[in-house]
C-alpha atoms as a PDB file:
ATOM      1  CA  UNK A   1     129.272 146.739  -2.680  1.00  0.00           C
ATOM      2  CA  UNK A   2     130.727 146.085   0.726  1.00  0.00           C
ATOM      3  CA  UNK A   3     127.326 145.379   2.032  1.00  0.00           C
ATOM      4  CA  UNK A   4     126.738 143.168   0.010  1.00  0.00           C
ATOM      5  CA  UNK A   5     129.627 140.673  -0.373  1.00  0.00           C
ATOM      6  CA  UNK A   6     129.440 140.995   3.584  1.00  0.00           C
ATOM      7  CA  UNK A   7     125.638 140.038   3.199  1.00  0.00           C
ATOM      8  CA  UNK A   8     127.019 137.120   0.931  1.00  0.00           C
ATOM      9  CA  UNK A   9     129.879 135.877   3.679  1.00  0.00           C
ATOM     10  CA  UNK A  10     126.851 135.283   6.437  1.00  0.00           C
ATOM     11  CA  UNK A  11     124.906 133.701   4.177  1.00  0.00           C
ATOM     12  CA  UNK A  12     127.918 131.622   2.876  1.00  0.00           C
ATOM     13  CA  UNK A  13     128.647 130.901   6.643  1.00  0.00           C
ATOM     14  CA  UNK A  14     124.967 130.376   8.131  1.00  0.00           C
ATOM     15  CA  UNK A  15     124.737 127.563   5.025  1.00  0.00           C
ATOM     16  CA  UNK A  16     127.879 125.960   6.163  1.00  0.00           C
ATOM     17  CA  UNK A  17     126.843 125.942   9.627  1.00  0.00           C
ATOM     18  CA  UNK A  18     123.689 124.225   9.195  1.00  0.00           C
ATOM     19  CA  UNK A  19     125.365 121.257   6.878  1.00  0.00           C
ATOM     20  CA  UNK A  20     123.839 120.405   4.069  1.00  0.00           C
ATOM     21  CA  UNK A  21     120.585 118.854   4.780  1.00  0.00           C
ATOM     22  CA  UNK A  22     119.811 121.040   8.049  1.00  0.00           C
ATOM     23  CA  UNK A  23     119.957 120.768  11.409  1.00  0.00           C
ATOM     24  CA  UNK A  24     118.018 117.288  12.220  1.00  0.00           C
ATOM     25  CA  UNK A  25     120.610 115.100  10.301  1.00  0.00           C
ATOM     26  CA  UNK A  26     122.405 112.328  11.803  1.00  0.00           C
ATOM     27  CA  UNK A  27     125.832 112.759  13.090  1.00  0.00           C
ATOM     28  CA  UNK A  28     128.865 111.732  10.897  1.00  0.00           C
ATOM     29  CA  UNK A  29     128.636 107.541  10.560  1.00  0.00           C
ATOM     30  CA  UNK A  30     125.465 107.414  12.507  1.00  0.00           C
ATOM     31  CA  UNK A  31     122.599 105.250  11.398  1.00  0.00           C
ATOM     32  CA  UNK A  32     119.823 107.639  10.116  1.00  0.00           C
ATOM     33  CA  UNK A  33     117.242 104.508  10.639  1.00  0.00           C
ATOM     34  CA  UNK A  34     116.928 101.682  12.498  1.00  0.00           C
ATOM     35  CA  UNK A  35     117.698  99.351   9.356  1.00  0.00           C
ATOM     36  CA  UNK A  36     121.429 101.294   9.370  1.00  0.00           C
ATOM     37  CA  UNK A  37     121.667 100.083  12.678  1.00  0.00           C
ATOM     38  CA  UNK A  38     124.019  96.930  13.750  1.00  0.00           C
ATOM     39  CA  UNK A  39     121.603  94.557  15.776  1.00  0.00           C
ATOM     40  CA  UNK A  40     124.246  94.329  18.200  1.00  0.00           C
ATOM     41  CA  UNK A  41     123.737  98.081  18.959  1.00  0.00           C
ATOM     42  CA  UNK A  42     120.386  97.115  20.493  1.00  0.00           C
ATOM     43  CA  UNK A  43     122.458  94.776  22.988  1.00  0.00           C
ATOM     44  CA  UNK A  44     122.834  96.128  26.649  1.00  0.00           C
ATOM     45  CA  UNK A  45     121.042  98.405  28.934  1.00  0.00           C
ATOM     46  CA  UNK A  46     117.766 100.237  28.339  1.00  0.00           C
ATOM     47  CA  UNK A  47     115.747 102.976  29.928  1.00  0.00           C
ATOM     48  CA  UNK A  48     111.962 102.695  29.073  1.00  0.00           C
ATOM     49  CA  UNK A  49     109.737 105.844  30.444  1.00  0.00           C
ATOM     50  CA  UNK A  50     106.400 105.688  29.482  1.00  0.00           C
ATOM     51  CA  UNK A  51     103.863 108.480  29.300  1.00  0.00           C
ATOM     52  CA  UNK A  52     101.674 108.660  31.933  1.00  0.00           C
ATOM     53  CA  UNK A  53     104.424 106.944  34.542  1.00  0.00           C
ATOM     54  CA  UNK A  54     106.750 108.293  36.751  1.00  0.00           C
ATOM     55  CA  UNK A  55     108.857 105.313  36.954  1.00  0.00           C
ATOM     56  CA  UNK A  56     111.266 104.201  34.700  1.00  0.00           C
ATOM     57  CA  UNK A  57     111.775 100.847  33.649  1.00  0.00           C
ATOM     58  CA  UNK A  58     114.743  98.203  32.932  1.00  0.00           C
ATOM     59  CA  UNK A  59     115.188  97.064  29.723  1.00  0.00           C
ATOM     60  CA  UNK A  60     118.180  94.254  29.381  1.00  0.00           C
ATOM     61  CA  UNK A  61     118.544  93.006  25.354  1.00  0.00           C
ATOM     62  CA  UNK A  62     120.929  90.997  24.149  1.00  0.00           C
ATOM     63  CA  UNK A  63     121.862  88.480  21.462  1.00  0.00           C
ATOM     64  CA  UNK A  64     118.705  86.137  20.396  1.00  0.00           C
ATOM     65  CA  UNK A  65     119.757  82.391  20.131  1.00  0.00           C
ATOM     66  CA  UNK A  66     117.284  81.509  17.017  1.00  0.00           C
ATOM     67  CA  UNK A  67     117.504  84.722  14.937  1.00  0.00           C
ATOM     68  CA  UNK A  68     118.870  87.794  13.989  1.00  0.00           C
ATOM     69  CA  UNK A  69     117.415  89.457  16.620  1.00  0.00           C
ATOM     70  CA  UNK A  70     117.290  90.829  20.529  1.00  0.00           C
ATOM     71  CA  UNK A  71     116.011  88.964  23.312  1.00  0.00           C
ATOM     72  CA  UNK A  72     115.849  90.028  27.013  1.00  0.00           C
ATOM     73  CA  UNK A  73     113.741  91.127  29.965  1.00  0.00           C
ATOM     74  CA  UNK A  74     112.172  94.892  30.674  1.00  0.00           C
ATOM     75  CA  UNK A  75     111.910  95.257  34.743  1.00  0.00           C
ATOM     76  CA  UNK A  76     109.206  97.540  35.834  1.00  0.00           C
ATOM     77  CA  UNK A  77     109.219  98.717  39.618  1.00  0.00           C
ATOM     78  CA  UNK A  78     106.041  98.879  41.588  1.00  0.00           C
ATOM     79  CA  UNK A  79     104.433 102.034  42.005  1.00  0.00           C
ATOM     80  CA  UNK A  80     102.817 101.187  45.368  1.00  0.00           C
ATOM     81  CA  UNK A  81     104.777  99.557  47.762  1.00  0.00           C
ATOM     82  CA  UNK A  82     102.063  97.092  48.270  1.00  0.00           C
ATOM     83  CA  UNK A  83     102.625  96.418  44.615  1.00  0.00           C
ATOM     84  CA  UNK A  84     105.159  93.945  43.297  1.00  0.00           C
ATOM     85  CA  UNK A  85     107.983  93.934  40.588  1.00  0.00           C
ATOM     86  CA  UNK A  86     107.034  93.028  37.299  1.00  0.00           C
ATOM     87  CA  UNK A  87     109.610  91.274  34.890  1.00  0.00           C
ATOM     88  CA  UNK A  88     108.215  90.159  31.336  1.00  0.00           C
ATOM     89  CA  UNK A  89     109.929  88.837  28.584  1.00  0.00           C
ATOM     90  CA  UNK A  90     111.053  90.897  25.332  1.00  0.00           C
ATOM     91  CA  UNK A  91     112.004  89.303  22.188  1.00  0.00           C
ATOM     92  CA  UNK A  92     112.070  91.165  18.958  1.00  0.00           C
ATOM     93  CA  UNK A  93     114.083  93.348  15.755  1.00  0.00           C
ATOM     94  CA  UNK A  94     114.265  95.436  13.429  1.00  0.00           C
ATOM     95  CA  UNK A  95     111.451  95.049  10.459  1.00  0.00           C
ATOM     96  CA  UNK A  96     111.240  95.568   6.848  1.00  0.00           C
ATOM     97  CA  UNK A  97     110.313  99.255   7.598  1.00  0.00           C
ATOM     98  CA  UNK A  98     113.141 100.396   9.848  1.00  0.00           C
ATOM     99  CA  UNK A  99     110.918  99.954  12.640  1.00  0.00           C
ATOM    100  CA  UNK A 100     111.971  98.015  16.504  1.00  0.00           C
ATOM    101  CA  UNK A 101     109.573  95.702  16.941  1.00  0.00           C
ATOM    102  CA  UNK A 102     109.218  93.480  20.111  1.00  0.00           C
ATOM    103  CA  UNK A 103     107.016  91.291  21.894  1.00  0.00           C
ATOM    104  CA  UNK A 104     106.699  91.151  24.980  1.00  0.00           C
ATOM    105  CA  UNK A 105     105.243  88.215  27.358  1.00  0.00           C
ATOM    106  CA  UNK A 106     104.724  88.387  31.220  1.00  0.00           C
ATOM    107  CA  UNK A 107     104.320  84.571  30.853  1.00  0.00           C
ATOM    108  CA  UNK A 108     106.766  83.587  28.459  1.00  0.00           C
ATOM    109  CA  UNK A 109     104.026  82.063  26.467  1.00  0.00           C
ATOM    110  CA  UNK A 110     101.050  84.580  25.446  1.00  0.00           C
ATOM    111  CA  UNK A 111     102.255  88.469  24.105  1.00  0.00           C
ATOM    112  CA  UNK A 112     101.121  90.680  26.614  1.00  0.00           C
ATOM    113  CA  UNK A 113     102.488  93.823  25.106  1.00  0.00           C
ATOM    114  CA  UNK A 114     103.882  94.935  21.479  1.00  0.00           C
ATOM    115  CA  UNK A 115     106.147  98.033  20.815  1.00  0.00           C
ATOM    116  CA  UNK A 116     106.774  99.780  17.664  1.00  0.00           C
ATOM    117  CA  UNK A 117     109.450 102.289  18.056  1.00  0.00           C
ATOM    118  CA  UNK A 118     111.459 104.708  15.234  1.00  0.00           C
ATOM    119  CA  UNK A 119     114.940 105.695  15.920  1.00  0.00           C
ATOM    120  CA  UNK A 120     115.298 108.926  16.469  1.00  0.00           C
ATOM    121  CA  UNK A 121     117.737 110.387  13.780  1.00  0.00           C
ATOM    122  CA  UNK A 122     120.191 112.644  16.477  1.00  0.00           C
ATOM    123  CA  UNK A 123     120.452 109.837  19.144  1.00  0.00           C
ATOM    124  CA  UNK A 124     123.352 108.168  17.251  1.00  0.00           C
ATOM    125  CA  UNK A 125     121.591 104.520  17.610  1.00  0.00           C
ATOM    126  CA  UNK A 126     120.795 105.339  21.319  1.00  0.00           C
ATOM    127  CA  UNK A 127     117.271 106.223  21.611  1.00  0.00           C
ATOM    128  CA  UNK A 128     113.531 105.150  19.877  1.00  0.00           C
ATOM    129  CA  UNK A 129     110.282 106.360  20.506  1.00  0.00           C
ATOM    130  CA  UNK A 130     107.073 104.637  19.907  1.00  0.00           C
ATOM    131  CA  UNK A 131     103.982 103.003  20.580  1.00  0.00           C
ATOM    132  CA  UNK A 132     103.852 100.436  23.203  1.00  0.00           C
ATOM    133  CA  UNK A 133     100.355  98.569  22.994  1.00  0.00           C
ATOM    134  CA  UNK A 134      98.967  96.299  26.008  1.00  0.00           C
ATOM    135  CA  UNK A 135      97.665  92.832  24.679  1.00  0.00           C
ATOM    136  CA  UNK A 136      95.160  92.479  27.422  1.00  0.00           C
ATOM    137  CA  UNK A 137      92.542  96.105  26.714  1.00  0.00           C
ATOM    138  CA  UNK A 138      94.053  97.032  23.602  1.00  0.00           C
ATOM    139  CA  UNK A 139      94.950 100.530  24.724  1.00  0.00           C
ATOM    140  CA  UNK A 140      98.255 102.150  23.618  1.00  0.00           C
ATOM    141  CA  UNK A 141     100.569 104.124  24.679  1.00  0.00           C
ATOM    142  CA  UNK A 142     103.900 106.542  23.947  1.00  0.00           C
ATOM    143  CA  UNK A 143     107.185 105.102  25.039  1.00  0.00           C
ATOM    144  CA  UNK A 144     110.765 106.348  24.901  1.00  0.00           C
ATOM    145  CA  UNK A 145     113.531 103.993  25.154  1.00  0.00           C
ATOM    146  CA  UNK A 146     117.386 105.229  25.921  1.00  0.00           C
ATOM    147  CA  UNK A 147     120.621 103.452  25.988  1.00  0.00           C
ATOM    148  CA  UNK A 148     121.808 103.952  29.515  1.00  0.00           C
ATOM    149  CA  UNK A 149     125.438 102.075  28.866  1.00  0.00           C
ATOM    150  CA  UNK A 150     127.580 101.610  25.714  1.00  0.00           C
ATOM    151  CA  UNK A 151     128.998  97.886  26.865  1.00  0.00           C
ATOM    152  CA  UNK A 152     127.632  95.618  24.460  1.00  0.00           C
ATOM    153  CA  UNK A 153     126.871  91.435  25.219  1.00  0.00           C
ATOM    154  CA  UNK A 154     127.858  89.265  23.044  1.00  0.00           C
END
């Protein structure tokens, strides 16, 4: 009998450990998807890595002046030093599918880059990963972007 109420006690306590929907929900009041997410959230500093790059890049959002939305710049640093700093243009939100979605233009004019990124549910509104696709052959790749600071612009 004392076996097994003790049997019963780690159960009991293993249950209340892992809360009630397991161990990959969202903290207490954070978003579990991007569409619980305050657009102002997305305002401020940005790390982008990239797979396949060593370098991370800069990725400055803030309030966009026509929409509900972000606008901003994503700095990526040469990997040569013959090779120059790039700076594009970002502009983008968050869609009807709880999905960041931004454009990005090295011209300010013609998209030469789209990402599609999920929030990740235990980053508390501070990280996405996605797709990031280049405009000019069409090939894709896996990004991770990171909130580096918690001041927001307004």
């Amino acid at each position: 009998m004392k076996a097994a109420f003790a049997l019963l006690l780690v159960a009991a306590l293993c249950t209340a450990c892992a809360g009630p929907s397991g161990p990959h929900t969202a903290e207490a009041g954070c978003p579990a998807t991007a569409r619980d997410l305050p657009i102002e959230a997305l305002y401020g500093d940005w790390q982008a890595r990239f797979d396949g790059l060593p370098d991370a890049a800069l990725v400055r959002l803030g309030k966009h002046p026509e929409y509900a939305g972000v606008r901003g710049t994503i700095t990526r640093t040469a990997a040569l030093p013959s090779a120059r700093t790039s700076v594009a243009q970002l502009a983008g939100d968050v869609d009807d599918e709880g999905e960041l979605a931004i454009d990005e233009s090295l011209d300010g004019r013609s998209i030469s880059g789209v990402w599609s990124g999920s929030l990740q549910p235990d980053s508390c509104g501070r990280e996405f990963k996605g797709t990031w696709r280049n405009a000019a052959d069409d090939s894709t790749h896996p990004f991770t972007l990171k909130k580096t600071e918690r001041t927001r612009e307004k």
